[in-house]
């Protein structure tokens, strides 16, 4: 049974989490990132919560990252990865909170702290100082970033073709979705969109019209010929992007190889 979610549910979950961490003596900073901090959140947005912990107790909180949210009302389930410092917890009806645990001694300035941040607890001024020291740091896209994305995009295109030809249609669909991700990434890079842009507008609202059209027409039935046709259309659009990425970033990787790789599936 679906239960309507309200913006109040989001605020209630945030208040519960912040109240719990404020009572912990080892927590020396709490701040928000993401759309909630930016003021662009809706009732279905994630809560991106950052917890700064005294160095000697940091590991303790990381080890308990899955257990802590289970104490709060409405808890449903966690999603996490081994050897990480965060956990994503889901709550009724559709609440979601992503909690990162930072070691206070290891915090260093970063352009990511230029994104909208809402400081909720900072008794020693640690978070305020961090944000101040990060003010002038730019977001930079390096050649290695673009190189990696293109390689992954080409691999997704070729693997989609292989899997469709072999009749592995569900897998082919997931690979086609991976190619869409790199098309979206390329569109942001070519239009100089930084994380500051993306936190304020989702891709549906910030993307160029041509790319949105290419993506929309790439969704298809789970049939081999339909998948191959969608791949061909998307690969042609990606080919134009790859050409533009080579020109914009003066890539050292062979342009001819990238074009040939895409022409094989277009």
mmCIF file of C-alpha atoms in Angstrom:
data_model
loop_
_atom_site.group_PDB
_atom_site.id
_atom_site.type_symbol
_atom_site.label_atom_id
_atom_site.label_comp_id
_atom_site.label_asym_id
_atom_site.label_seq_id
_atom_site.Cartn_x
_atom_site.Cartn_y
_atom_site.Cartn_z
ATOM 1 C CA UNK A 1 0.000 0.000 0.000
ATOM 2 C CA UNK A 2 1.483 3.315 -1.068
ATOM 3 C CA UNK A 3 1.554 6.072 1.531
ATOM 4 C CA UNK A 4 1.823 9.659 0.273
ATOM 5 C CA UNK A 5 5.051 11.339 1.291
ATOM 6 C CA UNK A 6 5.090 14.892 2.576
ATOM 7 C CA UNK A 7 7.878 17.444 2.832
ATOM 8 C CA UNK A 8 7.285 17.347 6.604
ATOM 9 C CA UNK A 9 8.396 13.693 6.591
ATOM 10 C CA UNK A 10 11.771 14.758 5.196
ATOM 11 C CA UNK A 11 12.191 17.473 7.807
ATOM 12 C CA UNK A 12 11.147 15.098 10.579
ATOM 13 C CA UNK A 13 13.723 12.497 9.540
ATOM 14 C CA UNK A 14 16.420 15.176 9.357
ATOM 15 C CA UNK A 15 15.493 16.519 12.804
ATOM 16 C CA UNK A 16 15.632 13.008 14.279
ATOM 17 C CA UNK A 17 19.074 12.312 12.831
ATOM 18 C CA UNK A 18 20.538 15.685 13.794
ATOM 19 C CA UNK A 19 19.101 15.467 17.289
ATOM 20 C CA UNK A 20 20.678 12.037 17.780
ATOM 21 C CA UNK A 21 24.130 13.116 16.603
ATOM 22 C CA UNK A 22 24.095 16.376 18.570
ATOM 23 C CA UNK A 23 23.849 14.335 21.760
ATOM 24 C CA UNK A 24 27.047 12.481 20.873
ATOM 25 C CA UNK A 25 30.056 14.151 22.551
ATOM 26 C CA UNK A 26 32.455 12.862 19.893
ATOM 27 C CA UNK A 27 30.552 14.578 17.067
ATOM 28 C CA UNK A 28 32.155 17.984 16.435
ATOM 29 C CA UNK A 29 30.368 18.948 13.217
ATOM 30 C CA UNK A 30 27.141 18.294 11.335
ATOM 31 C CA UNK A 31 26.326 19.736 7.950
ATOM 32 C CA UNK A 32 24.047 19.156 4.988
ATOM 33 C CA UNK A 33 24.881 19.001 1.303
ATOM 34 C CA UNK A 34 22.874 18.224 -1.815
ATOM 35 C CA UNK A 35 19.487 19.533 -2.831
ATOM 36 C CA UNK A 36 18.219 20.006 0.728
ATOM 37 C CA UNK A 37 21.058 22.419 1.491
ATOM 38 C CA UNK A 38 20.612 24.074 -1.904
ATOM 39 C CA UNK A 39 16.912 24.661 -1.329
ATOM 40 C CA UNK A 40 15.925 22.696 -4.431
ATOM 41 C CA UNK A 41 14.680 19.566 -2.646
ATOM 42 C CA UNK A 42 11.226 18.105 -2.898
ATOM 43 C CA UNK A 43 9.455 15.483 -0.799
ATOM 44 C CA UNK A 44 11.346 12.669 -2.568
ATOM 45 C CA UNK A 45 14.841 14.137 -2.255
ATOM 46 C CA UNK A 46 17.679 12.421 -0.405
ATOM 47 C CA UNK A 47 19.100 13.899 2.771
ATOM 48 C CA UNK A 48 22.880 14.214 2.369
ATOM 49 C CA UNK A 49 24.129 14.407 5.947
ATOM 50 C CA UNK A 50 27.797 14.794 6.912
ATOM 51 C CA UNK A 51 29.008 13.943 10.388
ATOM 52 C CA UNK A 52 32.440 15.154 11.582
ATOM 53 C CA UNK A 53 33.872 12.991 14.351
ATOM 54 C CA UNK A 54 36.871 13.252 16.679
ATOM 55 C CA UNK A 55 39.769 11.254 15.143
ATOM 56 C CA UNK A 56 40.054 8.736 17.969
ATOM 57 C CA UNK A 57 36.364 7.790 17.659
ATOM 58 C CA UNK A 58 35.915 7.964 13.895
ATOM 59 C CA UNK A 59 36.355 4.239 13.300
ATOM 60 C CA UNK A 60 33.775 3.491 15.994
ATOM 61 C CA UNK A 61 31.112 5.449 14.101
ATOM 62 C CA UNK A 62 32.069 3.950 10.748
ATOM 63 C CA UNK A 63 31.733 0.470 12.209
ATOM 64 C CA UNK A 64 28.264 1.373 13.548
ATOM 65 C CA UNK A 65 27.089 3.169 10.393
ATOM 66 C CA UNK A 66 24.521 0.458 9.629
ATOM 67 C CA UNK A 67 23.267 0.107 13.193
ATOM 68 C CA UNK A 68 22.768 3.783 14.127
ATOM 69 C CA UNK A 69 19.818 4.582 11.791
ATOM 70 C CA UNK A 70 17.911 1.459 12.884
ATOM 71 C CA UNK A 71 17.160 3.258 16.156
ATOM 72 C CA UNK A 72 15.083 5.948 14.461
ATOM 73 C CA UNK A 73 11.324 5.754 13.751
ATOM 74 C CA UNK A 74 10.263 4.397 10.365
ATOM 75 C CA UNK A 75 13.511 2.577 9.540
ATOM 76 C CA UNK A 76 13.173 0.111 6.646
ATOM 77 C CA UNK A 77 16.573 -0.977 5.311
ATOM 78 C CA UNK A 78 20.186 0.035 4.627
ATOM 79 C CA UNK A 79 22.254 0.005 1.471
ATOM 80 C CA UNK A 80 26.029 0.110 1.830
ATOM 81 C CA UNK A 81 29.355 -1.014 0.439
ATOM 82 C CA UNK A 82 32.189 -2.689 2.344
ATOM 83 C CA UNK A 83 35.189 -0.574 3.337
ATOM 84 C CA UNK A 84 33.369 2.750 2.994
ATOM 85 C CA UNK A 85 32.612 5.522 5.458
ATOM 86 C CA UNK A 86 28.955 6.019 4.672
ATOM 87 C CA UNK A 87 25.608 4.267 4.686
ATOM 88 C CA UNK A 88 22.328 5.030 2.921
ATOM 89 C CA UNK A 89 19.256 4.296 5.042
ATOM 90 C CA UNK A 90 15.640 4.150 3.888
ATOM 91 C CA UNK A 91 12.615 5.079 5.997
ATOM 92 C CA UNK A 92 8.853 4.984 5.693
ATOM 93 C CA UNK A 93 7.180 6.119 3.541
ATOM 94 C CA UNK A 94 9.983 7.044 1.098
ATOM 95 C CA UNK A 95 12.561 8.784 3.237
ATOM 96 C CA UNK A 96 16.236 8.354 2.378
ATOM 97 C CA UNK A 97 19.252 9.622 4.287
ATOM 98 C CA UNK A 98 22.866 9.284 3.145
ATOM 99 C CA UNK A 99 25.239 9.689 6.089
ATOM 100 C CA UNK A 100 29.004 10.178 5.668
ATOM 101 C CA UNK A 101 31.348 10.048 8.647
ATOM 102 C CA UNK A 102 34.389 12.325 8.398
ATOM 103 C CA UNK A 103 37.529 12.199 10.508
ATOM 104 C CA UNK A 104 37.991 15.763 11.831
ATOM 105 C CA UNK A 105 41.789 15.471 11.522
ATOM 106 C CA UNK A 106 41.628 14.501 7.845
ATOM 107 C CA UNK A 107 39.325 17.212 6.530
ATOM 108 C CA UNK A 108 41.008 19.169 3.729
ATOM 109 C CA UNK A 109 39.706 21.994 1.524
ATOM 110 C CA UNK A 110 37.971 20.910 -1.673
ATOM 111 C CA UNK A 111 35.881 22.581 -4.380
ATOM 112 C CA UNK A 112 33.068 20.238 -3.309
ATOM 113 C CA UNK A 113 32.693 22.363 -0.181
ATOM 114 C CA UNK A 114 31.818 25.291 -2.439
ATOM 115 C CA UNK A 115 28.506 23.603 -3.162
ATOM 116 C CA UNK A 116 25.560 24.737 -1.052
ATOM 117 C CA UNK A 117 26.145 23.637 2.532
ATOM 118 C CA UNK A 118 23.915 24.072 5.555
ATOM 119 C CA UNK A 119 25.844 23.913 8.826
ATOM 120 C CA UNK A 120 23.737 22.413 11.606
ATOM 121 C CA UNK A 121 26.279 21.914 14.391
ATOM 122 C CA UNK A 122 29.765 23.412 14.531
ATOM 123 C CA UNK A 123 30.783 24.187 18.132
ATOM 124 C CA UNK A 124 34.506 24.406 17.328
ATOM 125 C CA UNK A 125 34.144 26.158 13.957
ATOM 126 C CA UNK A 126 35.699 23.226 12.080
ATOM 127 C CA UNK A 127 33.121 23.158 9.283
ATOM 128 C CA UNK A 128 32.989 26.938 8.950
ATOM 129 C CA UNK A 129 36.778 27.069 8.544
ATOM 130 C CA UNK A 130 36.722 24.247 6.013
ATOM 131 C CA UNK A 131 34.137 26.010 3.868
ATOM 132 C CA UNK A 132 36.062 29.277 4.032
ATOM 133 C CA UNK A 133 39.329 27.632 2.934
ATOM 134 C CA UNK A 134 37.522 25.992 0.004
ATOM 135 C CA UNK A 135 35.942 29.174 -1.398
ATOM 136 C CA UNK A 136 38.463 29.838 -4.171
ATOM 137 C CA UNK A 137 39.096 26.242 -5.285
ATOM 138 C CA UNK A 138 37.815 25.607 -8.818
ATOM 139 C CA UNK A 139 36.162 22.512 -10.256
ATOM 140 C CA UNK A 140 38.493 21.194 -12.940
ATOM 141 C CA UNK A 141 37.826 18.502 -15.534
ATOM 142 C CA UNK A 142 41.083 16.809 -16.464
ATOM 143 C CA UNK A 143 42.014 14.868 -19.572
ATOM 144 C CA UNK A 144 42.065 11.657 -17.544
ATOM 145 C CA UNK A 145 38.427 12.203 -16.524
ATOM 146 C CA UNK A 146 37.306 12.592 -20.129
ATOM 147 C CA UNK A 147 39.564 9.774 -21.324
ATOM 148 C CA UNK A 148 38.062 7.367 -18.802
ATOM 149 C CA UNK A 149 34.479 8.330 -19.646
ATOM 150 C CA UNK A 150 35.002 7.884 -23.382
ATOM 151 C CA UNK A 151 36.644 4.490 -22.874
ATOM 152 C CA UNK A 152 33.759 3.367 -20.685
ATOM 153 C CA UNK A 153 31.220 4.744 -23.157
ATOM 154 C CA UNK A 154 32.800 2.923 -26.092
ATOM 155 C CA UNK A 155 32.991 -0.286 -24.065
ATOM 156 C CA UNK A 156 29.311 -0.020 -23.138
ATOM 157 C CA UNK A 157 28.370 0.495 -26.796
ATOM 158 C CA UNK A 158 30.377 -2.497 -28.006
ATOM 159 C CA UNK A 159 29.197 -4.746 -25.196
ATOM 160 C CA UNK A 160 25.569 -3.767 -25.873
ATOM 161 C CA UNK A 161 26.061 -4.888 -29.472
ATOM 162 C CA UNK A 162 27.637 -8.192 -28.434
ATOM 163 C CA UNK A 163 24.987 -9.039 -25.866
ATOM 164 C CA UNK A 164 22.112 -8.148 -28.185
ATOM 165 C CA UNK A 165 23.583 -10.335 -30.913
ATOM 166 C CA UNK A 166 23.938 -13.200 -28.428
ATOM 167 C CA UNK A 167 20.343 -12.842 -27.271
ATOM 168 C CA UNK A 168 21.310 -11.603 -23.784
ATOM 169 C CA UNK A 169 18.702 -8.901 -24.007
ATOM 170 C CA UNK A 170 18.236 -7.921 -20.363
ATOM 171 C CA UNK A 171 21.978 -7.472 -19.966
ATOM 172 C CA UNK A 172 22.114 -5.533 -23.226
ATOM 173 C CA UNK A 173 19.505 -3.127 -21.858
ATOM 174 C CA UNK A 174 21.605 -2.413 -18.749
ATOM 175 C CA UNK A 175 24.649 -1.728 -20.924
ATOM 176 C CA UNK A 176 22.654 0.631 -23.093
ATOM 177 C CA UNK A 177 21.765 2.508 -19.923
ATOM 178 C CA UNK A 178 25.477 2.766 -19.097
ATOM 179 C CA UNK A 179 26.078 4.377 -22.479
ATOM 180 C CA UNK A 180 23.313 6.871 -21.702
ATOM 181 C CA UNK A 181 25.205 7.837 -18.539
ATOM 182 C CA UNK A 182 28.299 8.770 -20.563
ATOM 183 C CA UNK A 183 26.172 10.700 -23.071
ATOM 184 C CA UNK A 184 24.808 12.694 -20.138
ATOM 185 C CA UNK A 185 28.291 13.234 -18.714
ATOM 186 C CA UNK A 186 29.571 14.466 -22.065
ATOM 187 C CA UNK A 187 26.686 16.916 -22.374
ATOM 188 C CA UNK A 188 27.547 18.453 -18.987
ATOM 189 C CA UNK A 189 31.228 18.762 -19.875
ATOM 190 C CA UNK A 190 30.581 20.267 -23.282
ATOM 191 C CA UNK A 191 28.316 22.891 -21.741
ATOM 192 C CA UNK A 192 30.663 23.650 -18.832
ATOM 193 C CA UNK A 193 28.204 22.516 -16.198
ATOM 194 C CA UNK A 194 29.855 22.014 -12.823
ATOM 195 C CA UNK A 195 28.505 20.216 -9.736
ATOM 196 C CA UNK A 196 27.230 23.643 -8.684
ATOM 197 C CA UNK A 197 24.912 23.533 -11.698
ATOM 198 C CA UNK A 198 23.857 19.929 -11.300
ATOM 199 C CA UNK A 199 22.854 20.238 -7.651
ATOM 200 C CA UNK A 200 20.329 22.922 -8.617
ATOM 201 C CA UNK A 201 18.763 21.176 -11.626
ATOM 202 C CA UNK A 202 18.357 17.515 -12.517
ATOM 203 C CA UNK A 203 19.409 16.352 -15.954
ATOM 204 C CA UNK A 204 15.885 16.543 -17.356
ATOM 205 C CA UNK A 205 15.924 20.288 -16.689
ATOM 206 C CA UNK A 206 19.531 21.191 -17.526
ATOM 207 C CA UNK A 207 20.362 19.046 -20.568
ATOM 208 C CA UNK A 208 20.548 20.342 -24.117
ATOM 209 C CA UNK A 209 17.462 19.637 -26.223
ATOM 210 C CA UNK A 210 19.278 17.507 -28.789
ATOM 211 C CA UNK A 211 20.678 15.170 -26.145
ATOM 212 C CA UNK A 212 17.337 14.881 -24.375
ATOM 213 C CA UNK A 213 15.746 13.889 -27.674
ATOM 214 C CA UNK A 214 18.446 11.293 -28.372
ATOM 215 C CA UNK A 215 18.046 9.784 -24.924
ATOM 216 C CA UNK A 216 14.265 9.714 -25.076
ATOM 217 C CA UNK A 217 14.217 7.837 -28.380
ATOM 218 C CA UNK A 218 16.822 5.320 -27.173
ATOM 219 C CA UNK A 219 14.410 3.519 -24.847
ATOM 220 C CA UNK A 220 13.076 0.468 -26.588
ATOM 221 C CA UNK A 221 11.372 -2.942 -26.180
ATOM 222 C CA UNK A 222 13.476 -5.878 -25.037
ATOM 223 C CA UNK A 223 13.981 -7.228 -28.538
ATOM 224 C CA UNK A 224 17.329 -7.708 -30.264
ATOM 225 C CA UNK A 225 16.567 -5.600 -33.330
ATOM 226 C CA UNK A 226 15.005 -2.837 -31.225
ATOM 227 C CA UNK A 227 18.053 -2.712 -28.960
ATOM 228 C CA UNK A 228 20.440 -2.608 -31.916
ATOM 229 C CA UNK A 229 18.425 0.186 -33.531
ATOM 230 C CA UNK A 230 18.466 2.168 -30.279
ATOM 231 C CA UNK A 231 22.199 1.573 -29.937
ATOM 232 C CA UNK A 232 22.817 2.779 -33.484
ATOM 233 C CA UNK A 233 20.898 6.001 -32.904
ATOM 234 C CA UNK A 234 22.559 6.694 -29.551
ATOM 235 C CA UNK A 235 26.031 5.890 -30.904
ATOM 236 C CA UNK A 236 25.594 8.461 -33.678
ATOM 237 C CA UNK A 237 24.700 11.112 -31.126
ATOM 238 C CA UNK A 238 27.629 10.081 -28.926
ATOM 239 C CA UNK A 239 29.961 10.221 -31.943
ATOM 240 C CA UNK A 240 29.255 13.942 -32.310
ATOM 241 C CA UNK A 241 29.913 14.432 -28.612
ATOM 242 C CA UNK A 242 33.203 12.538 -28.745
ATOM 243 C CA UNK A 243 34.381 14.697 -31.640
ATOM 244 C CA UNK A 244 33.528 17.810 -29.637
ATOM 245 C CA UNK A 245 35.239 16.456 -26.510
ATOM 246 C CA UNK A 246 38.440 15.833 -28.466
ATOM 247 C CA UNK A 247 38.395 19.402 -29.730
ATOM 248 C CA UNK A 248 37.485 21.010 -26.399
ATOM 249 C CA UNK A 249 39.965 19.098 -24.240
ATOM 250 C CA UNK A 250 42.681 18.481 -26.849
ATOM 251 C CA UNK A 251 42.757 14.794 -25.985
ATOM 252 C CA UNK A 252 45.860 12.763 -26.707
ATOM 253 C CA UNK A 253 43.955 9.529 -27.304
ATOM 254 C CA UNK A 254 43.615 8.696 -31.050
ATOM 255 C CA UNK A 255 40.503 10.379 -32.419
ATOM 256 C CA UNK A 256 40.345 8.040 -35.404
ATOM 257 C CA UNK A 257 40.117 4.992 -33.136
ATOM 258 C CA UNK A 258 37.200 6.483 -31.207
ATOM 259 C CA UNK A 259 35.335 7.319 -34.407
ATOM 260 C CA UNK A 260 35.922 3.861 -35.891
ATOM 261 C CA UNK A 261 34.762 2.220 -32.652
ATOM 262 C CA UNK A 262 31.485 4.123 -32.737
ATOM 263 C CA UNK A 263 30.941 3.696 -36.462
ATOM 264 C CA UNK A 264 31.103 -0.065 -35.942
ATOM 265 C CA UNK A 265 27.859 0.015 -33.941
ATOM 266 C CA UNK A 266 26.164 3.096 -35.407
#
